[in-house]
CSV table of C-alpha atoms in Angstrom, one decimal:
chain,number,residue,atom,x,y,z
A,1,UNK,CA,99.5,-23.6,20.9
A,2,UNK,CA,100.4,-21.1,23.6
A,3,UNK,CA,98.5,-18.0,24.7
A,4,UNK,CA,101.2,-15.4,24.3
A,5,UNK,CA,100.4,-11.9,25.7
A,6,UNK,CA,103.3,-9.2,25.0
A,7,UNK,CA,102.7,-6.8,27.8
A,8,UNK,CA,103.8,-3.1,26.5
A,9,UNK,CA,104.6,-1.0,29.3
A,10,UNK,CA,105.3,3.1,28.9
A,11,UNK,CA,107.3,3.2,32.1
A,12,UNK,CA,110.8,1.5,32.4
A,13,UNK,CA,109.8,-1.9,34.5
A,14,UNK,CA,106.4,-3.4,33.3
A,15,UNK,CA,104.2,-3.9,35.6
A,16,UNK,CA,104.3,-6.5,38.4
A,17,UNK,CA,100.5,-6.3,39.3
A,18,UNK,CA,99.7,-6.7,35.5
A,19,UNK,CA,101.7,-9.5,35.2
A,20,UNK,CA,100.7,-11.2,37.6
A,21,UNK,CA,97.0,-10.6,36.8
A,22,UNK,CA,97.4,-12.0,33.1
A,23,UNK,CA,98.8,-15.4,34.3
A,24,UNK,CA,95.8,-15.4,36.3
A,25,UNK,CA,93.5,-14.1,33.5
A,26,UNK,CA,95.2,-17.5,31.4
A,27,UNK,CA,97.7,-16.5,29.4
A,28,UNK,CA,100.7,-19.4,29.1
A,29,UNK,CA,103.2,-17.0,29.1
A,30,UNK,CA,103.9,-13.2,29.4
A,31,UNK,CA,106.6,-11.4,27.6
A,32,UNK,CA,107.1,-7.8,28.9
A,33,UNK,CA,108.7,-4.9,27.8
A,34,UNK,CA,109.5,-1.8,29.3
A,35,UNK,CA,110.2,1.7,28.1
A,36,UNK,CA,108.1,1.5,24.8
A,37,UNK,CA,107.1,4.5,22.9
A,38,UNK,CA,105.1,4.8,19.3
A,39,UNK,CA,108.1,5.5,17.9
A,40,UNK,CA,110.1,2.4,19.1
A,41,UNK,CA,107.0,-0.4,19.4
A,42,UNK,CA,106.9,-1.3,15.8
A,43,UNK,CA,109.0,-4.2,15.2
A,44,UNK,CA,107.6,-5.7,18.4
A,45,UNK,CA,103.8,-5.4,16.8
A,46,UNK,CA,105.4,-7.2,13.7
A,47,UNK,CA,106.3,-10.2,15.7
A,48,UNK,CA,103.0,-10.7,17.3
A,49,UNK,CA,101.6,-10.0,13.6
A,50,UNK,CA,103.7,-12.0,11.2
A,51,UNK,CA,104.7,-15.4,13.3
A,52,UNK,CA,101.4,-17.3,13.7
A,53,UNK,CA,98.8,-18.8,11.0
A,54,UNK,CA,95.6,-16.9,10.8
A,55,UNK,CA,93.7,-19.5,12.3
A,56,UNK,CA,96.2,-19.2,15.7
A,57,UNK,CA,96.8,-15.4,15.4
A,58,UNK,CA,94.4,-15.1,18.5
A,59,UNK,CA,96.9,-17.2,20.6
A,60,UNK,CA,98.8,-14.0,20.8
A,61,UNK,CA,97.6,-10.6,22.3
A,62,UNK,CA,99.4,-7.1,23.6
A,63,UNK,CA,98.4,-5.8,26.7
A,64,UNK,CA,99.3,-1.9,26.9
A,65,UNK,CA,100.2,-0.8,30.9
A,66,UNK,CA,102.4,2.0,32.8
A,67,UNK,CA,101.8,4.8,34.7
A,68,UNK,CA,100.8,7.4,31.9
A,69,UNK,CA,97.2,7.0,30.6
A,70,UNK,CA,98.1,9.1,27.6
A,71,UNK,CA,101.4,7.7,27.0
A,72,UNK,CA,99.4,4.6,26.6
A,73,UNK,CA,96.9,6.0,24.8
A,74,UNK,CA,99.6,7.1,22.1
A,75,UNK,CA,101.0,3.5,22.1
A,76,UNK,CA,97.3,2.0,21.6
A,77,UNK,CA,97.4,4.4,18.4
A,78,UNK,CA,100.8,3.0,16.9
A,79,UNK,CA,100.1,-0.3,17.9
A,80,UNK,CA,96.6,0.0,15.8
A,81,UNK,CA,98.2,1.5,13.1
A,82,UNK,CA,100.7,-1.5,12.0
A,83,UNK,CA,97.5,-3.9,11.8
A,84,UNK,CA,96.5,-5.1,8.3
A,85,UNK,CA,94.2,-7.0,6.5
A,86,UNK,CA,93.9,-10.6,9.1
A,87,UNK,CA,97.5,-9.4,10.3
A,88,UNK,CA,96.2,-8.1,13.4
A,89,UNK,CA,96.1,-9.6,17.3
A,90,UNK,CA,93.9,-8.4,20.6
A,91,UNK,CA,95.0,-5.5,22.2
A,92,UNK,CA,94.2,-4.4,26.0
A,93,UNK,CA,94.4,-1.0,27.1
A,94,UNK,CA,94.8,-0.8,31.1
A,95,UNK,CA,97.0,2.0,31.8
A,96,UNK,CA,97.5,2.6,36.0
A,97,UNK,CA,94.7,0.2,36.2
A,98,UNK,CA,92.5,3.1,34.7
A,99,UNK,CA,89.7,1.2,32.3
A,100,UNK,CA,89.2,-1.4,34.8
A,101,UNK,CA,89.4,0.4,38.0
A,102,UNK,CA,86.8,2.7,36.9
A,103,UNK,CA,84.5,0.4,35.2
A,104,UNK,CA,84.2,-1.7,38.1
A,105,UNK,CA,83.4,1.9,40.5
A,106,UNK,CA,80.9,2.7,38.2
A,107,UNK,CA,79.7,-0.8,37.2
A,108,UNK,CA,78.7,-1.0,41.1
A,109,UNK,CA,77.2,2.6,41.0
A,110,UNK,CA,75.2,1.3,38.9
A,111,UNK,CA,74.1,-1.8,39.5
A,112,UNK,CA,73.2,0.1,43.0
A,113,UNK,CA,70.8,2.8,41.6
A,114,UNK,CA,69.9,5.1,38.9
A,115,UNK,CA,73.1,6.7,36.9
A,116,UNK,CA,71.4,8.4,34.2
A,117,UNK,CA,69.7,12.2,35.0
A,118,UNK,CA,71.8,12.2,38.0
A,119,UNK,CA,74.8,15.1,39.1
A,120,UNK,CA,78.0,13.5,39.3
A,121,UNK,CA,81.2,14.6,40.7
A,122,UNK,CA,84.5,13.0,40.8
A,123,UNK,CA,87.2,14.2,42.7
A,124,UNK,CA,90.7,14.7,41.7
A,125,UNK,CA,89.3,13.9,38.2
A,126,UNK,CA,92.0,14.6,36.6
A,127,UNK,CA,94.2,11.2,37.3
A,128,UNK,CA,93.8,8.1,34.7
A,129,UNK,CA,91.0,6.2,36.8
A,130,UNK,CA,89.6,10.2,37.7
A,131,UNK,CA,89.0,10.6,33.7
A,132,UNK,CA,87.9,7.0,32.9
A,133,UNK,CA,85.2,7.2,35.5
A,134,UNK,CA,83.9,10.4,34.7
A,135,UNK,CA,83.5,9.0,31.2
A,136,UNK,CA,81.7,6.0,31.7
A,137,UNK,CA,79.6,8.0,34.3
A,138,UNK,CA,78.7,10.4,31.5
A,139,UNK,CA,77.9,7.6,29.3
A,140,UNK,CA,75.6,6.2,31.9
A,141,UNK,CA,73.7,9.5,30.9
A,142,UNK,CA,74.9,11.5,34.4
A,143,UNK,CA,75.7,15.2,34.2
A,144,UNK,CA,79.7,14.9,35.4
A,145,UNK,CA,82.0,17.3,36.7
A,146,UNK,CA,85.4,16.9,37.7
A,147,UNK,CA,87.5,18.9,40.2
A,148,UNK,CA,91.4,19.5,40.6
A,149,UNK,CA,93.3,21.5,42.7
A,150,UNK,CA,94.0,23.6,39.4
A,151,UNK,CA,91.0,24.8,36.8
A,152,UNK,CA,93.7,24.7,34.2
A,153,UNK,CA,94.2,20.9,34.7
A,154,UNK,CA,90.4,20.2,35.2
A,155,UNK,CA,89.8,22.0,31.5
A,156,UNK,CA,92.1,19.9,29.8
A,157,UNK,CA,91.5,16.8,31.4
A,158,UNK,CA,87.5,17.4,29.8
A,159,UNK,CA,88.5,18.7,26.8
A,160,UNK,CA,90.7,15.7,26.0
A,161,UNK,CA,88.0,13.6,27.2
A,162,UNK,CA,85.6,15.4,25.0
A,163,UNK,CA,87.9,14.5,22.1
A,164,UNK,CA,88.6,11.2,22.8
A,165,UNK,CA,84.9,10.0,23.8
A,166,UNK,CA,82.5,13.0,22.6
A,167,UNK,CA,81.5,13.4,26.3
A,168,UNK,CA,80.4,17.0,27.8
A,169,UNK,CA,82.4,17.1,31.2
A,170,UNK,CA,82.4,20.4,33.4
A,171,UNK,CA,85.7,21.6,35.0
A,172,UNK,CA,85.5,22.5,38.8
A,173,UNK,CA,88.1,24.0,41.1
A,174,UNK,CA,88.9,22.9,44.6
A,175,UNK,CA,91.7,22.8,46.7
A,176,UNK,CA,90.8,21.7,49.6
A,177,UNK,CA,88.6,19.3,51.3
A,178,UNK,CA,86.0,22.1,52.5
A,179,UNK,CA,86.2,23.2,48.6
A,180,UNK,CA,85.4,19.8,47.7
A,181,UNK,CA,82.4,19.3,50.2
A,182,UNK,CA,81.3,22.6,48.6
A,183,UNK,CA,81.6,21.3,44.9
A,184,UNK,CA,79.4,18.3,46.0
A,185,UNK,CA,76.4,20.1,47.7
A,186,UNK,CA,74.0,19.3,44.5
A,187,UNK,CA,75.9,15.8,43.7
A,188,UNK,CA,73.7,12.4,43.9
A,189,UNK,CA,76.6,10.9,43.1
A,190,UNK,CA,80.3,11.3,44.2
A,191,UNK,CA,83.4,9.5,42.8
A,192,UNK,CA,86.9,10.0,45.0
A,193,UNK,CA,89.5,9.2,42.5
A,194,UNK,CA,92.5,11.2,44.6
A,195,UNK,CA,95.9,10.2,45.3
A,196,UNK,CA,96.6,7.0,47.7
A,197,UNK,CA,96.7,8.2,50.9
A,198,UNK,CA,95.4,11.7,50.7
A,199,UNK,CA,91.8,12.5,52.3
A,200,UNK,CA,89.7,14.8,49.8
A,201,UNK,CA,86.1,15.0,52.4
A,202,UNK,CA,86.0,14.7,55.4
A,203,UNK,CA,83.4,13.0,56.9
A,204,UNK,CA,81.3,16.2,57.9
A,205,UNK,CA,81.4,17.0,54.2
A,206,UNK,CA,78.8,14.5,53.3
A,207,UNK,CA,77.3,12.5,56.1
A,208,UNK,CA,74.2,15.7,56.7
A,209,UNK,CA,74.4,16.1,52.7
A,210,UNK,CA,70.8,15.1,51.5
A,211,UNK,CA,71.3,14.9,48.2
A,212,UNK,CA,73.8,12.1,47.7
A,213,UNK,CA,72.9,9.1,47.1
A,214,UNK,CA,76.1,6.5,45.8
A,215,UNK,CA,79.4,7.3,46.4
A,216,UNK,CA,82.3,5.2,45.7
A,217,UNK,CA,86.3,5.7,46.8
A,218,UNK,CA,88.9,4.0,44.7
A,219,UNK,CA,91.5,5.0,47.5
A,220,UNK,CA,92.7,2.1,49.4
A,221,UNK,CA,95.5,3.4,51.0
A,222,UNK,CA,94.8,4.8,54.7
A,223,UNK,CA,93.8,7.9,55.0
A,224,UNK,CA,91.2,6.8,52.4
A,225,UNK,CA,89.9,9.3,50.2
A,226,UNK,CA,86.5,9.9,51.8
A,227,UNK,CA,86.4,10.3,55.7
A,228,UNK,CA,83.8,8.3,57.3
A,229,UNK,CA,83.3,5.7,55.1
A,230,UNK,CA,85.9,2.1,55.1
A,231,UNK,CA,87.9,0.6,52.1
A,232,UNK,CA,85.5,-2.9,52.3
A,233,UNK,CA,82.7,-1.3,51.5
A,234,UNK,CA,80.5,-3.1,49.6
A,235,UNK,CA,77.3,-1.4,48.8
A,236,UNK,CA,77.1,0.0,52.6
A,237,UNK,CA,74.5,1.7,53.6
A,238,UNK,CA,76.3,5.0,55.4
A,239,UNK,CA,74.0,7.8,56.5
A,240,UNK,CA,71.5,7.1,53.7
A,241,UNK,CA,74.3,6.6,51.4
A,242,UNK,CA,75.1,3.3,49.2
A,243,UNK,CA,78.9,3.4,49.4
A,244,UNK,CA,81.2,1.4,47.9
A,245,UNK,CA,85.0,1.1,49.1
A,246,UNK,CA,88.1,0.3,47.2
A,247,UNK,CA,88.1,-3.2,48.9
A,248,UNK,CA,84.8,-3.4,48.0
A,249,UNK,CA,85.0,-3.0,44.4
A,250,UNK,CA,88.3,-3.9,44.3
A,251,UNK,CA,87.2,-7.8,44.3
A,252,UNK,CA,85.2,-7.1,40.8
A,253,UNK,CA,88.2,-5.1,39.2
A,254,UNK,CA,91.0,-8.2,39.7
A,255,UNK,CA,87.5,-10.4,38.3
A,256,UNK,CA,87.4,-7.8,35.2
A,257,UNK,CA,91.2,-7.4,34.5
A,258,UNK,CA,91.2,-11.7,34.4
A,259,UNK,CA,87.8,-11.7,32.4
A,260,UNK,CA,89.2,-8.7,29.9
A,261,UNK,CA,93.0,-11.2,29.5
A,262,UNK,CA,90.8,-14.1,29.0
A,263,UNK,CA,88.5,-12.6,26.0
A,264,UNK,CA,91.9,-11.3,24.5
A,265,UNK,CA,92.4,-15.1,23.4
A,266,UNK,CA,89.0,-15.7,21.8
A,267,UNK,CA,90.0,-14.0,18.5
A,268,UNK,CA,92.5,-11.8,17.3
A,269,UNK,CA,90.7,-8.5,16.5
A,270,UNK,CA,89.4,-7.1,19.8
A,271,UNK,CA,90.5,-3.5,21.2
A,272,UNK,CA,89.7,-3.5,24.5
A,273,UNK,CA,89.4,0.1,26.0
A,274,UNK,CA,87.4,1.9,28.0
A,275,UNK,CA,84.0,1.1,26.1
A,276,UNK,CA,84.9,-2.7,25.5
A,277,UNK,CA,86.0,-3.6,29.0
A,278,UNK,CA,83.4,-1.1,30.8
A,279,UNK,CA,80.5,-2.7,28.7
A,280,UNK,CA,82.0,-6.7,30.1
A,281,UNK,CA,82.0,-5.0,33.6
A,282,UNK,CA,78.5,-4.0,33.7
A,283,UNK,CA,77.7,-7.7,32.6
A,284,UNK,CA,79.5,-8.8,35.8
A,285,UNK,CA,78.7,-6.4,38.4
């Protein structure tokens, strides 16, 4: 029997990277399709559901990608709601890398010192992996903010976060990098989750700041998002800061996204989303 994952992709071409990744998380074969919407993923979710014997139903799973975290939120939703009875399969949620991306960051925050009590701020917060994170730091029991260029953005991105995961987040605005060194002052822990190539602290922002303790940058693409510090990073000791590098947890997000593909197949009635596959990353970290 073949491990069939249907990869389900909000933006036009599915996803290369996630393609990829499944064959190497073990599936036998990966079907994708591009462009899906609730309204239009239906009879797809009936051919996963209807084809196999119950006792096989788990050699089939959906993986749920693209650029638009709430697009694939929406799809998660319509995907759950054909499910029945047994007629049901695995389903993955991953979109822009955002679940595992972030659970690895904060799976190696964590495994690297205390979370819980702590002040948290992520930068750029506002992005798929900028959300996630500040989630699953919250859950570690941190008191979170999140910045953006734009208070209106930051506001929404916590109150649909409070929705979504009952999480208290606190909006910040900053604009630019001295803004941002500003809204970290009383941070022990800092989370860059910015735009590839875009710089959000410079180096003077936090090298003399003696509060901070972790930080972590999920920016790999030069400039990185935090001056001073390098993308292989792996739990460096900078200045009296543990930091960890998008290189440097990079290695345990590819490890997750296989791991997460691989438990898909074990049964057929697993949702993995940001509390499944950040809960597996913390066993791995």
């Amino acid at each position: 029997m073949k491990k069939l994952l249907f990869q389900f992709d909000t933006d036009f071409y599915p996803s290369v990277f996630d393609t990829v990744v499944a064959y190497d998380g073990g599936a036998d074969h990966v079907i994708g399709h591009g462009s899906l919407t609730p309204e239009n993923v239906g009879a797809l979710v009936d051919g996963t559901i209807f084809t196999r014997a119950p006792k096989d139903k788990k050699n089939t799973a959906i993986f749920i990608g693209g650029s638009d975290l709430i697009a694939g939120q929406e799809l998660l939703k319509a995907v759950k709601k054909k499910f029945f009875a047994g007629f049901r399969v695995s389903v993955m949620l991953d979109s822009n890398g955002s679940n595992t991306t972030a659970a690895a960051g904060v799976a190696k925050l964590a495994a690297s010192g205390a979370l819980s009590g702590k002040r948290a701020v992520v930068l750029a917060g506002t992005g798929p992996v900028g959300q996630r994170a500040a989630v699953m730091l919250a859950k570690e029991g941190a008191e979170v903010s999140i910045t953006s260029r734009q208070m209106a953005r930051a506001e929404k991105a916590c109150q649909d976060m409070k929705l979504r995961f009952g999480v208290e987040l606190t909006p910040m605005e900053a604009y630019g990098s001295d803004a941002r060194g500003k809204a970290i002052e009383r941070a022990q822990i800092v989370f860059a989750a910015g735009a590839a190539g875009v710089e959000l602290l410079e180096a003077g922002h936090w090298q003399e700041n003696p509060s901070i303790e972790l930080m972590a940058d999920a920016n790999a693409t030069p400039p990185i998002g935090i001056g001073g510090t390098d993308m292989m990073d792996r739990g460096a000791d900078r200045n009296g800061k543990i930091v960890w590098g998008a290189i440097g947890f990079g290695t345990l997000k590819l490890a997750l996204h296989r791991a997460c593909v691989a438990k898909l197949f074990e049964s057929n009635d697993q949702i993995l989303d940001a509390e499944e596959i950040f809960a597996i990353a913390k066993t791995m970290a």
